[in-house]
PDB file of C-alpha atoms and ligand atoms in Angstrom:
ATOM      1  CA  UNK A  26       0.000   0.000   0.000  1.00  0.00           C
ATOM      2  CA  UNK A  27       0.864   3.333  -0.937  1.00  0.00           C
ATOM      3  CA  UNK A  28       1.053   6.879   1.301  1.00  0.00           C
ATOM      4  CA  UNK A  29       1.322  10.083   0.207  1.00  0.00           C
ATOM      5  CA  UNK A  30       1.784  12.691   2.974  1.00  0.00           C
ATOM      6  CA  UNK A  31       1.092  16.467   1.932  1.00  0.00           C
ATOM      7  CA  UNK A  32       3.535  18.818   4.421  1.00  0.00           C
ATOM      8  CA  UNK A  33       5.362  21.614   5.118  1.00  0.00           C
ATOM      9  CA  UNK A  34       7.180  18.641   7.580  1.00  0.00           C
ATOM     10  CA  UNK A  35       8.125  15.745   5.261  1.00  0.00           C
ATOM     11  CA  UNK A  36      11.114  15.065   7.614  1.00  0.00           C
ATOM     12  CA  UNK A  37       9.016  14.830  11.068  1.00  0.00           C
ATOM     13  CA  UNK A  38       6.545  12.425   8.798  1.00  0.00           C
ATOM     14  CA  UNK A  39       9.179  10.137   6.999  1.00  0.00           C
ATOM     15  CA  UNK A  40      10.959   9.680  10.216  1.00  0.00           C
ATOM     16  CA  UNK A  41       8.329   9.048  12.671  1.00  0.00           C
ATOM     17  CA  UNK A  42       7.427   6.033  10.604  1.00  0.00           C
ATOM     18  CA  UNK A  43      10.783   4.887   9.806  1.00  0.00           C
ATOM     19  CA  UNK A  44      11.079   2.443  12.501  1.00  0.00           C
ATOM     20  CA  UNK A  45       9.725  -0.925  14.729  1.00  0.00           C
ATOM     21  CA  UNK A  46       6.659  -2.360  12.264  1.00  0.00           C
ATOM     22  CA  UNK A  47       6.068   0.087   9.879  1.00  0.00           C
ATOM     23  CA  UNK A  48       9.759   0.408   9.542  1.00  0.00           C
ATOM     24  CA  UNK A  49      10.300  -2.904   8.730  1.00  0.00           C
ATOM     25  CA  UNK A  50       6.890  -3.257   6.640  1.00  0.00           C
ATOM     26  CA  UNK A  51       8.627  -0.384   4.680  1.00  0.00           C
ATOM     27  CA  UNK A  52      11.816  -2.058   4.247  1.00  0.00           C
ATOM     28  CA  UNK A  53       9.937  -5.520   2.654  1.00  0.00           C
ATOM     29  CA  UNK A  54       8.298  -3.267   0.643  1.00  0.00           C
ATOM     30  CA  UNK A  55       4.531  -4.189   1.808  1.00  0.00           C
ATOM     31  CA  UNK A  56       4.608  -0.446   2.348  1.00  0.00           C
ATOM     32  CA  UNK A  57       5.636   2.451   0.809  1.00  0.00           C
ATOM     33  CA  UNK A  58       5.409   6.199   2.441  1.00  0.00           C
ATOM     34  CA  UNK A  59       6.020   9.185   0.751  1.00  0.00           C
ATOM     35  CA  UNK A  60       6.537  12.590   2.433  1.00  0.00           C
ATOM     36  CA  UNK A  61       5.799  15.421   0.003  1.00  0.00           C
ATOM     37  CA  UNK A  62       6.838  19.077   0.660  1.00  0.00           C
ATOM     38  CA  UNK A  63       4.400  21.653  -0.122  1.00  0.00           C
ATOM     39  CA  UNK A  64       6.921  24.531   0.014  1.00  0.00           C
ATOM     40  CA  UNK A  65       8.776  22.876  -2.839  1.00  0.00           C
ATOM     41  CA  UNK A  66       5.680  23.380  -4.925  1.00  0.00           C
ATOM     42  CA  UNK A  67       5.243  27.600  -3.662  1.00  0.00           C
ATOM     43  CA  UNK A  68       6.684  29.638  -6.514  1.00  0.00           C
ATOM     44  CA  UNK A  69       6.969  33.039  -4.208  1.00  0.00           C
ATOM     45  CA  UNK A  70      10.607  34.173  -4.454  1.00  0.00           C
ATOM     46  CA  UNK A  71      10.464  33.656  -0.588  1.00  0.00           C
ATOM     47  CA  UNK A  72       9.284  30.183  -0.972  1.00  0.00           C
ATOM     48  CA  UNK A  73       5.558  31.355   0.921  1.00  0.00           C
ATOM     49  CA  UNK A  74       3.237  29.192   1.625  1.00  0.00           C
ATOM     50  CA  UNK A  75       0.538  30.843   3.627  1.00  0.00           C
ATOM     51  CA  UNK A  76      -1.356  34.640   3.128  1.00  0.00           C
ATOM     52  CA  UNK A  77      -3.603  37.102   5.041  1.00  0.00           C
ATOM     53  CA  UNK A  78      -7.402  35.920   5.650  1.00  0.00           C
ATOM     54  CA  UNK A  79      -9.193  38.162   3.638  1.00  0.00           C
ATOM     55  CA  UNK A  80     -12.083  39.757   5.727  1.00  0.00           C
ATOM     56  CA  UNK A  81      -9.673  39.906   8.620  1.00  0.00           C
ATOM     57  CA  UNK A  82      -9.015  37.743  11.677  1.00  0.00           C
ATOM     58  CA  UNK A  83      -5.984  36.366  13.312  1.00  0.00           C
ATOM     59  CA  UNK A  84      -3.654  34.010  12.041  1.00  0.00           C
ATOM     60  CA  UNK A  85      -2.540  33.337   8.240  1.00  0.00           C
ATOM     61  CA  UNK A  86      -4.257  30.775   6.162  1.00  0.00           C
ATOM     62  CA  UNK A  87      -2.239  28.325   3.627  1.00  0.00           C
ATOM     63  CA  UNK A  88      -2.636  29.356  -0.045  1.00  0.00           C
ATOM     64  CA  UNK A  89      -4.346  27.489  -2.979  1.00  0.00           C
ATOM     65  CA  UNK A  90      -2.034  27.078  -5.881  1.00  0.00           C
ATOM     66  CA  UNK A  91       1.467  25.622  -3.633  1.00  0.00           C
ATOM     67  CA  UNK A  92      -1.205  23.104  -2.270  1.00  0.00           C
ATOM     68  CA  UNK A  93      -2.738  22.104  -6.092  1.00  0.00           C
ATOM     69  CA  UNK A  94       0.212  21.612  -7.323  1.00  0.00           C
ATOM     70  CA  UNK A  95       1.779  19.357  -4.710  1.00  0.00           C
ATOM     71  CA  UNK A  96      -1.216  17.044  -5.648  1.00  0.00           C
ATOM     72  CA  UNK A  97      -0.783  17.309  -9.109  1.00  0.00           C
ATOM     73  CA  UNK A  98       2.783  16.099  -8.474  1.00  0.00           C
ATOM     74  CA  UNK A  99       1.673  12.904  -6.365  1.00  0.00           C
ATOM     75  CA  UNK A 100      -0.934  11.912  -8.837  1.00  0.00           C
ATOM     76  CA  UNK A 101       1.518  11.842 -11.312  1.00  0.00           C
ATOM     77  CA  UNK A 102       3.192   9.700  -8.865  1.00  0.00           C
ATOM     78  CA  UNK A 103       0.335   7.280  -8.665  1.00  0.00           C
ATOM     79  CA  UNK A 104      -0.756   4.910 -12.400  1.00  0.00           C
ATOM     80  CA  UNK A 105      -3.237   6.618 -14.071  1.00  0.00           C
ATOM     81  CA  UNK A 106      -5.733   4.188 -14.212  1.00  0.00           C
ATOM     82  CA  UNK A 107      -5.729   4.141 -10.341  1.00  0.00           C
ATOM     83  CA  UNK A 108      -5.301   8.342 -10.295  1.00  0.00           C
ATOM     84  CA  UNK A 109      -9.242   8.884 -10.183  1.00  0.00           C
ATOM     85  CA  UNK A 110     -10.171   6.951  -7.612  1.00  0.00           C
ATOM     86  CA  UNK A 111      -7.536   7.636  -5.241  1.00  0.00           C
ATOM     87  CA  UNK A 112      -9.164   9.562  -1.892  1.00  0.00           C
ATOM     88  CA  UNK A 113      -7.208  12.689  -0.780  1.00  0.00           C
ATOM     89  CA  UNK A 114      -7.606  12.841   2.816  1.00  0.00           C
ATOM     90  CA  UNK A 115      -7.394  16.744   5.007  1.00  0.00           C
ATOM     91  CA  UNK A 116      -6.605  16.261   8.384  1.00  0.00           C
ATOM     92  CA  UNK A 117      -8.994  18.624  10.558  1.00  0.00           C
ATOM     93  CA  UNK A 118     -10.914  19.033  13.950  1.00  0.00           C
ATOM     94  CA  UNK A 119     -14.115  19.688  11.675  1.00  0.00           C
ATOM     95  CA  UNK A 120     -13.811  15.844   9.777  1.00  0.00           C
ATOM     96  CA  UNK A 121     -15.497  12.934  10.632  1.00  0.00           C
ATOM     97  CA  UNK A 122     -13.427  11.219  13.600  1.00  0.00           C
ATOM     98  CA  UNK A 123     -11.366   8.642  12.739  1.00  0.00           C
ATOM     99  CA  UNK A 124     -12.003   4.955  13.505  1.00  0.00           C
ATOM    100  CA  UNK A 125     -11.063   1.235  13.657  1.00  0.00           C
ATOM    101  CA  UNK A 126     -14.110   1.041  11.067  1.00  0.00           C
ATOM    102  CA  UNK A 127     -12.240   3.449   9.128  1.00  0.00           C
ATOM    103  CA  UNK A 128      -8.908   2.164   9.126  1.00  0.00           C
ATOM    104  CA  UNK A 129     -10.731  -1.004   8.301  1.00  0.00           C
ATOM    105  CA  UNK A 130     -12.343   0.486   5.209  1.00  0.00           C
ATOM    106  CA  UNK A 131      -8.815   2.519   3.985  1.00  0.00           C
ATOM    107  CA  UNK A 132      -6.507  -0.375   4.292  1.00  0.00           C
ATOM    108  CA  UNK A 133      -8.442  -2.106   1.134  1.00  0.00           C
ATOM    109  CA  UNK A 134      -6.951   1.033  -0.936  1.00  0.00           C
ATOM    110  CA  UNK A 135      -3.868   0.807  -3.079  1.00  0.00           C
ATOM    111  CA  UNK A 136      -2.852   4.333  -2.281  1.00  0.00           C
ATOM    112  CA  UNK A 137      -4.018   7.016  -0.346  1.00  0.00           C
ATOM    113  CA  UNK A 138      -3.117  10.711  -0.382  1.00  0.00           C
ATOM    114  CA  UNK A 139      -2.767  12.905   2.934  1.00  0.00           C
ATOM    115  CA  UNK A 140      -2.838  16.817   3.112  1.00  0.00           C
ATOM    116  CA  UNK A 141      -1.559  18.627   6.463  1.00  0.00           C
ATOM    117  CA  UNK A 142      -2.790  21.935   6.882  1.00  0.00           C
ATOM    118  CA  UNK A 143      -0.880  24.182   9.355  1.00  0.00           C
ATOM    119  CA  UNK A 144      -1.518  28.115  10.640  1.00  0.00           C
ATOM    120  CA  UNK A 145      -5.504  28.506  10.958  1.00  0.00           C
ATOM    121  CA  UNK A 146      -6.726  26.532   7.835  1.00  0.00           C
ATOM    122  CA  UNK A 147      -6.258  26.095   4.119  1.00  0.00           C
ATOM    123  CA  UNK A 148      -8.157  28.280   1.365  1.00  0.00           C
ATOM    124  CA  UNK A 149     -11.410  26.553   0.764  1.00  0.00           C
ATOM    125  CA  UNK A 150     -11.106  26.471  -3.116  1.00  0.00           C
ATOM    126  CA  UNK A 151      -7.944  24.296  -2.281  1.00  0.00           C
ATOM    127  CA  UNK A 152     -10.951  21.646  -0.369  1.00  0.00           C
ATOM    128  CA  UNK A 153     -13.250  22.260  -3.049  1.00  0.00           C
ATOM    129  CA  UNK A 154     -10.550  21.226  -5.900  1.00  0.00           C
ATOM    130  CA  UNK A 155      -8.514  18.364  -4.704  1.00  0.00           C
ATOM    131  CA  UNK A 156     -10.027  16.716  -1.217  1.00  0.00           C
ATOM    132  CA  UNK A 157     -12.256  13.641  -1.308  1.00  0.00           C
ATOM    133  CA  UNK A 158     -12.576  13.397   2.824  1.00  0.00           C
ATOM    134  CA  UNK A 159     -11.886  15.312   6.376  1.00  0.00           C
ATOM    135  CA  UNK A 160     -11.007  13.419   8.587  1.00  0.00           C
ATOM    136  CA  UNK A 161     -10.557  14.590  12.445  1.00  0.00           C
ATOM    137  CA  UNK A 162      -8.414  12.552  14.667  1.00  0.00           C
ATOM    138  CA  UNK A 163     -10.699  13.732  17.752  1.00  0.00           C
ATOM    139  CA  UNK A 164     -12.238  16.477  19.361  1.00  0.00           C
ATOM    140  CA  UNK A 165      -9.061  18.594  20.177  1.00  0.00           C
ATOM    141  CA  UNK A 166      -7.181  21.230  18.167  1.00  0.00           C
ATOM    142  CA  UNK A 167      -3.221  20.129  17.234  1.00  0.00           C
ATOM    143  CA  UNK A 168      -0.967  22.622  15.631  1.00  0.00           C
ATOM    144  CA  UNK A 169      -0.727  20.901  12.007  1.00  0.00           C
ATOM    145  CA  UNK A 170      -2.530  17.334  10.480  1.00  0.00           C
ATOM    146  CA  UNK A 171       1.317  15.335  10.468  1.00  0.00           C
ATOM    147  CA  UNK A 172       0.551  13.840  13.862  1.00  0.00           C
ATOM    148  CA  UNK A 173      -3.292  12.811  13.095  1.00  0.00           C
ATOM    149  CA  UNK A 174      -1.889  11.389   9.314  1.00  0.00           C
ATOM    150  CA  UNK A 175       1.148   9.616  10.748  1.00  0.00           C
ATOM    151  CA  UNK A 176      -1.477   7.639  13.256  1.00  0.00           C
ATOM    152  CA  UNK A 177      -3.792   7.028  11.023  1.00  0.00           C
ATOM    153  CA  UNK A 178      -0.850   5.157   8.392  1.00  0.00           C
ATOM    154  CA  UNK A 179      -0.163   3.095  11.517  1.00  0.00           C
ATOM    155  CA  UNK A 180      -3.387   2.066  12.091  1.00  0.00           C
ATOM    156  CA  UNK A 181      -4.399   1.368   8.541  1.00  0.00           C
ATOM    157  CA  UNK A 182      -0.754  -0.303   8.109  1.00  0.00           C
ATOM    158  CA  UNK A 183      -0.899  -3.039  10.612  1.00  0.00           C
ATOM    159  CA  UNK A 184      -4.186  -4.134   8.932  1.00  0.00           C
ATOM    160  CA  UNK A 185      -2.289  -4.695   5.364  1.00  0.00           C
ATOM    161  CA  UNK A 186      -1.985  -8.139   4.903  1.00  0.00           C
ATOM    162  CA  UNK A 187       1.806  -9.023   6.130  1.00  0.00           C
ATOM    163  CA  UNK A 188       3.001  -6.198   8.167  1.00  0.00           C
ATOM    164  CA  UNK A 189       1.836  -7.820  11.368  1.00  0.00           C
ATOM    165  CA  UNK A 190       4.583 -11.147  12.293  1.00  0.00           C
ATOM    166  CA  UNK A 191       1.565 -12.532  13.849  1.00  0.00           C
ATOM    167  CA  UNK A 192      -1.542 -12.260  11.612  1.00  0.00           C
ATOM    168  CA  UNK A 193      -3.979 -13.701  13.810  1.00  0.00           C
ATOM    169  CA  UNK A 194      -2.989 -10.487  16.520  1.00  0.00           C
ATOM    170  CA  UNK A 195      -5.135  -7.889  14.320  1.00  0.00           C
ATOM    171  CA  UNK A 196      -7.644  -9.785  14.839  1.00  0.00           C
ATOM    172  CA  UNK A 197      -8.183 -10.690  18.760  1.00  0.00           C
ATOM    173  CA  UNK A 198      -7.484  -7.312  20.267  1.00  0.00           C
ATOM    174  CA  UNK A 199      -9.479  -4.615  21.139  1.00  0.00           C
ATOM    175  CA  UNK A 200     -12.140  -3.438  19.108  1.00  0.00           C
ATOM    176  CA  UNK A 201     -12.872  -7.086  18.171  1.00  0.00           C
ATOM    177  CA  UNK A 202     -16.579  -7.731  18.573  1.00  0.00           C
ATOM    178  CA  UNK A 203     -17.057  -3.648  19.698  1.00  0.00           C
ATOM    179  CA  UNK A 204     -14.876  -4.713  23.060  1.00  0.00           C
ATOM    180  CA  UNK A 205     -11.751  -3.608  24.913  1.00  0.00           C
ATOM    181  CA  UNK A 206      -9.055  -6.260  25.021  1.00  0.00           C
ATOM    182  CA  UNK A 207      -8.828  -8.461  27.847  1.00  0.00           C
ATOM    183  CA  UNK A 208      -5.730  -8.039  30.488  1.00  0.00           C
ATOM    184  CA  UNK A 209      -2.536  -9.542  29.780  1.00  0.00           C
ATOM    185  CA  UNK A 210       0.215 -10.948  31.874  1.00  0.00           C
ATOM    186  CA  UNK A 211       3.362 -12.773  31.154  1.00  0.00           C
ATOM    187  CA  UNK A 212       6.191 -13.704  33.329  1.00  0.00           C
ATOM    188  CA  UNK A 213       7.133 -13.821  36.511  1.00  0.00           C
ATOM    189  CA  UNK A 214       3.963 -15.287  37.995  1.00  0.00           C
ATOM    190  CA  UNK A 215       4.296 -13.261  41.065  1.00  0.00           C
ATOM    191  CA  UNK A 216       5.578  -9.551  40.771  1.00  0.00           C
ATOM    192  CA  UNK A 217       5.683  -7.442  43.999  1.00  0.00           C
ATOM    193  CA  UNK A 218       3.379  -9.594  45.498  1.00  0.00           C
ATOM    194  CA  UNK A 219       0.736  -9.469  42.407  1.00  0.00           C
ATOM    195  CA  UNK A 220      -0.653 -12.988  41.174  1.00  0.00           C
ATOM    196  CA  UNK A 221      -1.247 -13.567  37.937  1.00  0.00           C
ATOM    197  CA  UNK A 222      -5.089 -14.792  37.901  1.00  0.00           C
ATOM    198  CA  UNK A 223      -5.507 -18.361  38.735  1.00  0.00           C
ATOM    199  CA  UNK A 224      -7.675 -19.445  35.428  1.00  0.00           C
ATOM    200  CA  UNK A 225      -5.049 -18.625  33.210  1.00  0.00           C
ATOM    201  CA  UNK A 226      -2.374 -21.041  34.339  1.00  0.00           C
ATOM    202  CA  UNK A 227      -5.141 -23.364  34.742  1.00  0.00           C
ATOM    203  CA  UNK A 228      -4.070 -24.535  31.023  1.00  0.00           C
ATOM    204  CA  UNK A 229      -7.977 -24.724  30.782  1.00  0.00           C
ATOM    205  CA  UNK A 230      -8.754 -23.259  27.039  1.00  0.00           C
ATOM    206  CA  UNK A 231     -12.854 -22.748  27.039  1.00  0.00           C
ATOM    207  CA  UNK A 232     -11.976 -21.284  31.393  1.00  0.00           C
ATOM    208  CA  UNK A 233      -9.398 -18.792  29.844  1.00  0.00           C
ATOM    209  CA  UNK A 234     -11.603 -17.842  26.991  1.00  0.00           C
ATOM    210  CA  UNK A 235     -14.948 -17.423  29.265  1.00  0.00           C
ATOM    211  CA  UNK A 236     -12.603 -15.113  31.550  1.00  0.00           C
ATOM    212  CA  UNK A 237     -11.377 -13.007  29.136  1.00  0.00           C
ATOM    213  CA  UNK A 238     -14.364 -11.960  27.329  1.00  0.00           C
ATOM    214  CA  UNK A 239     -15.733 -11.247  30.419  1.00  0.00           C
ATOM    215  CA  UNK A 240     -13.000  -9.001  31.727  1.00  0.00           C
ATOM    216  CA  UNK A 241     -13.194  -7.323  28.207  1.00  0.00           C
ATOM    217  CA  UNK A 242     -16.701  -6.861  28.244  1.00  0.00           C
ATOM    218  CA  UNK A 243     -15.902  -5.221  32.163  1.00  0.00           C
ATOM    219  CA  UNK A 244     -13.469  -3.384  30.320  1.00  0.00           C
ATOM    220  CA  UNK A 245     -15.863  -1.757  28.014  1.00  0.00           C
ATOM    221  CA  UNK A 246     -18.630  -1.085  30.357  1.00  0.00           C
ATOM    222  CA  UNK A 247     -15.773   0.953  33.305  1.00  0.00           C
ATOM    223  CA  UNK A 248     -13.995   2.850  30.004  1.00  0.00           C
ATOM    224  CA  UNK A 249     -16.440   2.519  26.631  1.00  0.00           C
ATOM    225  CA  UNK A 250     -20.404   1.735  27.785  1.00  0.00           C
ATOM    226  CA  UNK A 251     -21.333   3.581  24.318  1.00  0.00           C
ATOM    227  CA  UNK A 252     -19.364   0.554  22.724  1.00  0.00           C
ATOM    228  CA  UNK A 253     -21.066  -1.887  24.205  1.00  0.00           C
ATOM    229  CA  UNK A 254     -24.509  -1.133  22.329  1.00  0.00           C
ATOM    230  CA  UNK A 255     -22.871  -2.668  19.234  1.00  0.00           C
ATOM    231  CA  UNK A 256     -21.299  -5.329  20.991  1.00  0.00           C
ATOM    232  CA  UNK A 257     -21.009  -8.914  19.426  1.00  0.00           C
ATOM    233  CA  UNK A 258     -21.733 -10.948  22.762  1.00  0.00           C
ATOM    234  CA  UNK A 259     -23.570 -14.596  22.626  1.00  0.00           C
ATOM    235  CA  UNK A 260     -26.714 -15.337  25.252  1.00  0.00           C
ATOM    236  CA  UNK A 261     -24.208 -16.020  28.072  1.00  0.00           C
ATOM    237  CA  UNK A 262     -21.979 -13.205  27.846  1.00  0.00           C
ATOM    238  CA  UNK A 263     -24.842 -10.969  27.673  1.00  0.00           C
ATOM    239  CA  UNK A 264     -26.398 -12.047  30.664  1.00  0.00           C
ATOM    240  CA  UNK A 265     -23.061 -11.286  32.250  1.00  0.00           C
ATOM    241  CA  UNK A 266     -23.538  -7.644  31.436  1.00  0.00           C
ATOM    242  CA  UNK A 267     -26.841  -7.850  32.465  1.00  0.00           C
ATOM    243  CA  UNK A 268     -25.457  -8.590  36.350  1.00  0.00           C
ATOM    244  CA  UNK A 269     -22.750  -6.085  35.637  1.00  0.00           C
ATOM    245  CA  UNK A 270     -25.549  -3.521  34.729  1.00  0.00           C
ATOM    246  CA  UNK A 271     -27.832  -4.304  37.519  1.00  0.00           C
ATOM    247  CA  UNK A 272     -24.488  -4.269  40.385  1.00  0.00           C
ATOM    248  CA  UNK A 273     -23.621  -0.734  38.700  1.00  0.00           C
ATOM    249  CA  UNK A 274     -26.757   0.399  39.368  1.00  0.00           C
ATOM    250  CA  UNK A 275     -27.234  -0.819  42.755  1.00  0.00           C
ATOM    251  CA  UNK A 276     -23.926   0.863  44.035  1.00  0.00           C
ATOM    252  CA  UNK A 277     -25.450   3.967  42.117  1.00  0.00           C
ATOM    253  CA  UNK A 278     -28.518   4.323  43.987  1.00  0.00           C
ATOM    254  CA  UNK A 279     -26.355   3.188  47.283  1.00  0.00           C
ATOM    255  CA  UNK A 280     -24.170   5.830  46.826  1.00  0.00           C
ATOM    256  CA  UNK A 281     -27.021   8.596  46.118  1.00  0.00           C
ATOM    257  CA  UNK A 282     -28.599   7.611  48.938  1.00  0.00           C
ATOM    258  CA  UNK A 283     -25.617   8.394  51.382  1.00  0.00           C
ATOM    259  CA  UNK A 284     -25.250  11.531  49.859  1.00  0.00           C
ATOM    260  CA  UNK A 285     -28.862  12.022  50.750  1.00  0.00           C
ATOM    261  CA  UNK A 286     -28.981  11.357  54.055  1.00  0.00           C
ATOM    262  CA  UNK A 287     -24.964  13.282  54.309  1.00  0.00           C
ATOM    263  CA  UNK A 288     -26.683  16.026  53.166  1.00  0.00           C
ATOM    264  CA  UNK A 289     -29.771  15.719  56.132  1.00  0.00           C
TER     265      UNK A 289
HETATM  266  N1  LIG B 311      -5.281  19.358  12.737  1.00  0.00           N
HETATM  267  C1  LIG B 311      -5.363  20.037  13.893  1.00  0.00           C
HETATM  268  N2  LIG B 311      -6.076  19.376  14.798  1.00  0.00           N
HETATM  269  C2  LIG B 311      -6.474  18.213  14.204  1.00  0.00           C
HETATM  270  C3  LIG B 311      -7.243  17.094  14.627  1.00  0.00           C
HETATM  271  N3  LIG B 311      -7.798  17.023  15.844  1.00  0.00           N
HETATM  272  N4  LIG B 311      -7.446  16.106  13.756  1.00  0.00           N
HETATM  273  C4  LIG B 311      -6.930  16.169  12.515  1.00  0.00           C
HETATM  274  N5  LIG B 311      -6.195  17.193  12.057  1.00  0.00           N
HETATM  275  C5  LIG B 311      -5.965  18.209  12.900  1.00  0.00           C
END
């Protein structure tokens, strides 16, 4: 799979993705990732990049015609009969959010194109003329789209087929079935006085199994409840939330009525 990253930061993007998985991925050539520099592209004698916001306001905004041209470059990077259809992604707070759905979806593309934006936006027309999707890595404001674009590679990488040693790994972690992953422990069996639960050096598969799908589904209901509505969970397992549900509520009401009779 290909990347294209859009930047006025092609070092800080090539290099954070130079090493451990995606490194190596890159290295086998199951990946390929491609910083491009937008300042190359400006033809200001100064090499600008960004202008005044006409009507006023603070902050500069990044121009049209350095950012057109950058993508004209990288689809002449990419085979034409692929060119079309390739999305062309703008990192921003005001996108959709990203997700493991949407990693899921992207890492069936051949290549995919990135744009950063930096200062307080890009010129509109530039949206309007080469982006296919905004995409927001969550509700918070960062100073440029590198960090949000390098995260999402990773997380669309380790889904290509081959990146991951393991392959079964992308699969039973969290997220599988809508749930957190489970709780993992490894050696020594003792550490500062904490045991590693009993059941899983019981060496008794279906035990093990039962165990940790319920500690995941504890998981999501203590960090991720709105997961749990599209949980994947068989009769059992949802009875188990069921008892989880009913205990939560029970300390709930417990603990509003000592607050009650605090207050009194
Ligand atoms: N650029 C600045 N903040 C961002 C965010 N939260 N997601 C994606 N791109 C951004």
């Amino acid at each position: 799979m290909n990347f294209y990253v859009m930047t006025l930061f092609p070092d800080m993007v090539e290099q954070g993705l130079n090493t451990s998985i995606i490194g190596r991925a890159t290295e086998k050539g199951l990946l390929s990732i491609k910083a491009v520099d937008i300042r190359a592209f400006s033809e200001d004698k100064h090499k600008r990049v960004d202008d005044y916001p006409y009507g006023g306001g603070a902050g500069m905004v990044m121009a049209p015609d350095p950012v057109v041209k950058t993508c004209a470059y990288v689809k002449s990077l990419i085979p034409e009969e692929r060119r079309e259809k390739t999305k062309v992604v703008y990192l921003t707070p005001q996108g959709e959010t990203f997700t493991q759905k949407k990693a899921e979806e992207w890492a069936k593309e051949e290549d995919l194109i990135f744009l950063c934006g930096h200062y307080e936006g890009i010129d509109e027309r530039t949206l309007e003329m080469v982006v296919t999707d905004m995409v927001s890595a969550g509700d918070y404001v960062l100073t440029g789209g590198e960090l949000p674009a390098m995260m999402m590679i990773d997380a669309v990488s380790r889904l290509v087929p081959g990146v991951l040693n393991n392959e079964a790994s992308a699969e039973f972690e969290s997220f599988q079935d809508n749930l957190l992953e489970y709780p993992q422990y490894t050696r020594p069996e003792e550490y500062e006085g904490r045991k590693v639960p009993e059941v899983l050096l019981s060496g008794h598969h279906a035990n093990i199994e039962k165990w940790r799908r319920e500690k995941s589904i504890e998981r999501t209901l203590a960090a991720r409840p709105d997961l749990l509505k599209d949980a994947v969970l068989s009769k059992k397992e949802k009875k188990y939330l069921d008892g989880l549900l009913e205990e939560k509520k029970r300390q709930e009401e417990a603990s509003e009525a000592s607050e009650n009779t605090d207050r009194y």
